[in-house]
Tab-separated table of C-alpha atoms in Angstrom:
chain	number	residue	atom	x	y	z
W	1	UNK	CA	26.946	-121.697	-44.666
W	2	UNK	CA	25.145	-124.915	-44.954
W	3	UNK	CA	22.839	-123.780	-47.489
W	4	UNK	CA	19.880	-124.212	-44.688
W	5	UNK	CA	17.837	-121.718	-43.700
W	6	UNK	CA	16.056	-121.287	-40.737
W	7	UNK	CA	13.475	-118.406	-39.627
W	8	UNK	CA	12.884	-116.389	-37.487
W	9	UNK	CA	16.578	-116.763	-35.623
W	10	UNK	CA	15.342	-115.497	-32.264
W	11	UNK	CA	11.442	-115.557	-30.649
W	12	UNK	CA	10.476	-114.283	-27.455
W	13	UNK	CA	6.828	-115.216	-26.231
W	14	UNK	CA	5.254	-115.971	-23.525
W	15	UNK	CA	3.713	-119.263	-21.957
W	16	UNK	CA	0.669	-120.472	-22.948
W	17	UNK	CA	1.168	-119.456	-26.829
W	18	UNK	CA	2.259	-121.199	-29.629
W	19	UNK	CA	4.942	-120.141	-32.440
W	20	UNK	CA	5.964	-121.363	-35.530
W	21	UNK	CA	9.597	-122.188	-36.530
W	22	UNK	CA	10.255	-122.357	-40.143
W	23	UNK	CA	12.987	-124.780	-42.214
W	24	UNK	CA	14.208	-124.748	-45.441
W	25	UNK	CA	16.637	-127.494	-46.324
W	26	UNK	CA	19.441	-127.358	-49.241
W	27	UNK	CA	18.237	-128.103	-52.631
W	28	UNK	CA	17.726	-131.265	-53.990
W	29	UNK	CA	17.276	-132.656	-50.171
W	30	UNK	CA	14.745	-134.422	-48.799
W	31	UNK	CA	15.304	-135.073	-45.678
W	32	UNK	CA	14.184	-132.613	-42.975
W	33	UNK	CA	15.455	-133.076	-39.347
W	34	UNK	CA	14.280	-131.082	-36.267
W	35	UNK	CA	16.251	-130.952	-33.402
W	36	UNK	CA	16.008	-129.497	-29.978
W	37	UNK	CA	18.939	-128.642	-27.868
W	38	UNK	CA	18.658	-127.306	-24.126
W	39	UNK	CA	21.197	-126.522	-21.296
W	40	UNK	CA	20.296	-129.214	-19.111
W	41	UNK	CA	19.291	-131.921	-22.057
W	42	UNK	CA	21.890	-131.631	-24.703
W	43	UNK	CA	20.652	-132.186	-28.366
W	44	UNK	CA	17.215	-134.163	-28.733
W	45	UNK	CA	15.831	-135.795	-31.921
W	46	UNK	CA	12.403	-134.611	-32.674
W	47	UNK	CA	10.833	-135.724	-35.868
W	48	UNK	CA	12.461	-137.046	-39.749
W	49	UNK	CA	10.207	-136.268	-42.584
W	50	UNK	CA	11.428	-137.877	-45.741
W	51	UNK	CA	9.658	-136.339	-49.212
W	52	UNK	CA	6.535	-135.417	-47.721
W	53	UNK	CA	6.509	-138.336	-44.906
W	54	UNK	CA	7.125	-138.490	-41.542
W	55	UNK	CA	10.002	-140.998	-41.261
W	56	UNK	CA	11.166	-141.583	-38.248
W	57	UNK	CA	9.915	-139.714	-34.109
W	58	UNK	CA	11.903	-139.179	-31.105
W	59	UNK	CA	11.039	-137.156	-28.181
W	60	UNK	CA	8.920	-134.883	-28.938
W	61	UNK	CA	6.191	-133.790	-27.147
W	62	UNK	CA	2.164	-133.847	-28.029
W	63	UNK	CA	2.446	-129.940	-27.728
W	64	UNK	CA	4.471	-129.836	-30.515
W	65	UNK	CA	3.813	-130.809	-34.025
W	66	UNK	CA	5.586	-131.075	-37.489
W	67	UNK	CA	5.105	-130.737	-41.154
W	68	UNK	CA	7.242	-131.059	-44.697
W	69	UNK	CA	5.017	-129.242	-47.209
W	70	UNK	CA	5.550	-130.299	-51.177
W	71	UNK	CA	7.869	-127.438	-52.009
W	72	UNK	CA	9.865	-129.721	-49.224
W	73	UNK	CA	10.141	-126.901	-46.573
W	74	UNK	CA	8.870	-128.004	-43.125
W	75	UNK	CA	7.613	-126.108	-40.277
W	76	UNK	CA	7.637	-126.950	-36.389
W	77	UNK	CA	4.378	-125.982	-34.666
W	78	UNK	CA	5.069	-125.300	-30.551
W	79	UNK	CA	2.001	-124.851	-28.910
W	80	UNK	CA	0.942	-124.394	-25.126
W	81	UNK	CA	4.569	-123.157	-24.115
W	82	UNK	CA	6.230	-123.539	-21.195
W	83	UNK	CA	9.264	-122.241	-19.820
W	84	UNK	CA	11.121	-125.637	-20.436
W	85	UNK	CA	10.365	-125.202	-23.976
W	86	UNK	CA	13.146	-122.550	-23.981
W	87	UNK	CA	15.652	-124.150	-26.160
W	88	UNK	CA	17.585	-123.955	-29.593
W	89	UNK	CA	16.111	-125.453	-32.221
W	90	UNK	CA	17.903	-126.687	-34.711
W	91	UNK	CA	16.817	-128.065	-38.505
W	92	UNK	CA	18.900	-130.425	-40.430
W	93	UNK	CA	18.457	-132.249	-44.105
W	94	UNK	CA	19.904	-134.579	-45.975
W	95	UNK	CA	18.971	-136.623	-49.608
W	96	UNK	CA	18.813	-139.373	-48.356
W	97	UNK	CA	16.208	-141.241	-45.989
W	98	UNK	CA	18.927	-141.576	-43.288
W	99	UNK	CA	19.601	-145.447	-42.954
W	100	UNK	CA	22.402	-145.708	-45.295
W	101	UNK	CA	26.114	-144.873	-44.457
W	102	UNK	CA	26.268	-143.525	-48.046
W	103	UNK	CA	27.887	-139.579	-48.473
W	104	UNK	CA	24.090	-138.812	-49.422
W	105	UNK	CA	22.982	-139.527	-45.462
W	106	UNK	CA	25.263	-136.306	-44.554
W	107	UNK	CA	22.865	-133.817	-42.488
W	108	UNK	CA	23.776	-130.454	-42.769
W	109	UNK	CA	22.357	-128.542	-40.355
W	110	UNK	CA	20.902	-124.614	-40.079
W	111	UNK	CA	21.819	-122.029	-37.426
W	112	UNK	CA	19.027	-122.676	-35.496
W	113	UNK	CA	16.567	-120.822	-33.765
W	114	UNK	CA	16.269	-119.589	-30.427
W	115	UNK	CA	13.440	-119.487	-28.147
W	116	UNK	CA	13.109	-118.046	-24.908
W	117	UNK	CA	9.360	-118.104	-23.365
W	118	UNK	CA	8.890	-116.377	-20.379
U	1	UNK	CA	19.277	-144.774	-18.932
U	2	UNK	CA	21.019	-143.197	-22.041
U	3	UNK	CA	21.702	-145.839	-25.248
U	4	UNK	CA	24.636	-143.853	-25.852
U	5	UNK	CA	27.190	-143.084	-23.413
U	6	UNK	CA	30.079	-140.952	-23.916
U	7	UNK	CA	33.379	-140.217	-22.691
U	8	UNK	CA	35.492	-138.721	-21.364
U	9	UNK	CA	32.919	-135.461	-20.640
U	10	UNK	CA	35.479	-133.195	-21.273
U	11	UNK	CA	39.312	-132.896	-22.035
U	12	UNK	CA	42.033	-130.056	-22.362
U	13	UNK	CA	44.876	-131.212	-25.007
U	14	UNK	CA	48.129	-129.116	-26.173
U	15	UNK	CA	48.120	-127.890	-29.653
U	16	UNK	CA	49.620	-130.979	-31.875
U	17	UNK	CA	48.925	-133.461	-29.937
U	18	UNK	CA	46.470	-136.511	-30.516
U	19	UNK	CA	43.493	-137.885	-28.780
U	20	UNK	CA	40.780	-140.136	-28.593
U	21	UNK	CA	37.004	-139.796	-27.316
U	22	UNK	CA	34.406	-142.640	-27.290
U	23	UNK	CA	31.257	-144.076	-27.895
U	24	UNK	CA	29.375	-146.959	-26.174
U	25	UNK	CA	25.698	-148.070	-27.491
U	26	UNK	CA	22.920	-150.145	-26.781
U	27	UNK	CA	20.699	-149.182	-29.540
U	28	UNK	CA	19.119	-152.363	-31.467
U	29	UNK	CA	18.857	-152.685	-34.125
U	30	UNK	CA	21.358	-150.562	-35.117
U	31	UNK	CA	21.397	-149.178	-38.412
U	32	UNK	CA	24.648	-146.440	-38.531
U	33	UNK	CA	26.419	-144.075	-36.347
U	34	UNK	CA	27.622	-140.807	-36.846
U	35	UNK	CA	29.875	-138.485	-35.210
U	36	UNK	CA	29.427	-134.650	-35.283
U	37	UNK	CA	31.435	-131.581	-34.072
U	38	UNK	CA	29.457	-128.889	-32.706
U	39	UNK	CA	30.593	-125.405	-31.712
U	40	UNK	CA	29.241	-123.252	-29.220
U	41	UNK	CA	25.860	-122.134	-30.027
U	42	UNK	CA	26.239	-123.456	-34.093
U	43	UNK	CA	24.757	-126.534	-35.676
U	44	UNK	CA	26.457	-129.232	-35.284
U	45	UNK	CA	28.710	-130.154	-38.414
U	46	UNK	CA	28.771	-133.853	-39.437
U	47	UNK	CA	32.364	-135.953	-39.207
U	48	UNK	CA	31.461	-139.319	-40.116
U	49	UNK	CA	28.349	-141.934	-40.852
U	50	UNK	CA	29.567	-145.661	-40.337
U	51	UNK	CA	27.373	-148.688	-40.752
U	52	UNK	CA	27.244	-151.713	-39.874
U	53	UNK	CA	30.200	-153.312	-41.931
U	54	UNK	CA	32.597	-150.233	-41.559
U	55	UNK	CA	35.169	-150.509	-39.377
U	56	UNK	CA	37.512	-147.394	-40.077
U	57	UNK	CA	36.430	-144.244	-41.418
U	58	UNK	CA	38.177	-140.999	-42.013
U	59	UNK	CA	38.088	-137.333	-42.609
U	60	UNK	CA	40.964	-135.102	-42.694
U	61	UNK	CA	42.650	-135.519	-39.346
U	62	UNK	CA	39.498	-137.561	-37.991
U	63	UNK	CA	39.264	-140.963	-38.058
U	64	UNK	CA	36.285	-142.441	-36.207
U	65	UNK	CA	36.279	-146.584	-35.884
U	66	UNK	CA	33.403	-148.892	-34.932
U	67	UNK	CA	32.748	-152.220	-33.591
U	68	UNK	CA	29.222	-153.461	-34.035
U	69	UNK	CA	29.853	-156.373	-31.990
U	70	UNK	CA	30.992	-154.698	-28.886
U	71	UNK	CA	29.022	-151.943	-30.045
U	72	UNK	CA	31.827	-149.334	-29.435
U	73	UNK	CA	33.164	-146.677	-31.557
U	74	UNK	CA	36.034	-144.588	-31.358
U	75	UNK	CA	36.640	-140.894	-33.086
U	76	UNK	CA	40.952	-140.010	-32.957
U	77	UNK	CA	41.510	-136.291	-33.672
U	78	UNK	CA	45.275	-136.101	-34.756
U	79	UNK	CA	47.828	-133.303	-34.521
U	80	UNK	CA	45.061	-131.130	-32.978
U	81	UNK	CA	44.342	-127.701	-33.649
U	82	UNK	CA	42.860	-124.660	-31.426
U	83	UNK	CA	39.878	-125.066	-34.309
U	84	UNK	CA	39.142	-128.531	-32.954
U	85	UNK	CA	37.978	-126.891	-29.494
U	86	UNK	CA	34.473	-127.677	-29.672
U	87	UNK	CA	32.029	-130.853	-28.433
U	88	UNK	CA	31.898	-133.885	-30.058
U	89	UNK	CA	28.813	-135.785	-30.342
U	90	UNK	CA	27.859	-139.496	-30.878
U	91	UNK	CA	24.630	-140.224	-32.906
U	92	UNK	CA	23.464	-143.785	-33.245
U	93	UNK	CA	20.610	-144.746	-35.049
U	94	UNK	CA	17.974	-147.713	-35.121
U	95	UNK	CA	17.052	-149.758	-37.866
U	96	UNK	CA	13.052	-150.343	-36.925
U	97	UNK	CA	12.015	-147.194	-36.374
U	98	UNK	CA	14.410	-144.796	-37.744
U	99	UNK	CA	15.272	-143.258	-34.527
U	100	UNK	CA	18.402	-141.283	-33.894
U	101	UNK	CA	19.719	-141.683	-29.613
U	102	UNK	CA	22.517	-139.011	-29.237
U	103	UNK	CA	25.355	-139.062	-26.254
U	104	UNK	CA	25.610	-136.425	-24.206
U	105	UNK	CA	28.685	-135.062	-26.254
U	106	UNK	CA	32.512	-134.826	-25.300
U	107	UNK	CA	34.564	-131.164	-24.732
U	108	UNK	CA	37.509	-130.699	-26.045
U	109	UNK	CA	39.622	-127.633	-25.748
U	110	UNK	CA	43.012	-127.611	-27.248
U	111	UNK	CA	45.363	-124.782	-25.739
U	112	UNK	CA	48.553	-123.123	-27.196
């Protein structure tokens, strides 16, 4: 157990809507990662938020937005689905910011959660 | 074109034996690189972060080495174990903009 949580572990919808994935990193971290992972794509930075910030994009789509609230918990918005959006997602944090090769860098990720839109 | 290429894509290795996947980057700046072990359908686990002016680093029976200048890296499983099957994954990211390019992973199973 990493000691981050990630809800709701499985979501079925349909296209068109939009769903709301949930992260809640380890304590005392403030770094929150989302990743998304596909068959065809392998794993795919998203967003960094860093205490509150956004710190750092990657691929990810207009559709889709981020958040990291003050209790330090961040949420993924997906809106407008499509069937390629079926994917695991997966949420990772850290203490650190993430440019460092310091012990305090280590991103420990959650189980992930899987979405299937059909 | 990917910034980070992997390989081999996959490999089979005997139990106890040693072996050795790589990394090749073109990410610039580059800020560190990490390697991570991922097994099916699980988060990926970190291995190592290396900067800049690392060149060896280890954990347990993985040690992962980097050259910034050819902008290779290296991770060496030793004395495998059927717990190492899983993919491997190469992370590198920039200094700029914080961005993290990840290979498209390496498969290794490791059979009695």
């Amino acid at each position: 157990d990493s000691g981050v949580t990630q809800t709701p572990k499985h979501l079925i919808t349909a296209t068109g809507q939009r769903v709301t994935l949930r992260c809640s990193p380890r304590s005392g971290d403030l770094s929150v990662y989302w990743y998304q992972q596909s068959l065809d794509q392998g794993l795919q930075f998203l967003i960094q938020y860093y205490n509150g910030e956004e710190r750092a994009k990657g691929n990810i789509l207009e559709r889709f937005s981020a958040q990291q609230f003050p209790d330090l918990h961040s949420e993924l918005n997906l809106s407008s689905l499509e069937l390629g959006d079926s994917a695991l997602y997966f949420c990772a944090s850290s203490v650190g910011p993430g440019t460092s090769g310091r012990i305090e860098e280590t991103q420990y990720f959650g189980p992930g959660t899987r979405l299937l839109v059909l | 074109k990917n910034q980070v290429e992997q390989s081999p894509q996959s490999l089979i290795i005997l139990e106890g034996k040693n072996c050795t996947l790589q990394c090749n980057y073109t990410v610039s700046p580059f800020s560190n690189l990490r390697w991570y072990k991922q097994d099916t359908g699980r988060g990926p686990v970190s291995l190592t972060i290396m900067t800049f002016s690392e060149n060896t680093k280890s954990n347990g029976r993985y040690t992962a080495t980097l050259d910034a200048d050819t902008k290779q890296s290296s991770l060496h499983i030793t004395a495998s174990q059927l717990s190492d099957s899983a993919s491997y994954i190469c992370v590198v990211r920039r200094s700029n903009d914080y961005k993290l390019s990840f290979g498209a992973g390496t498969t290794v199973t490791v059979r009695a």
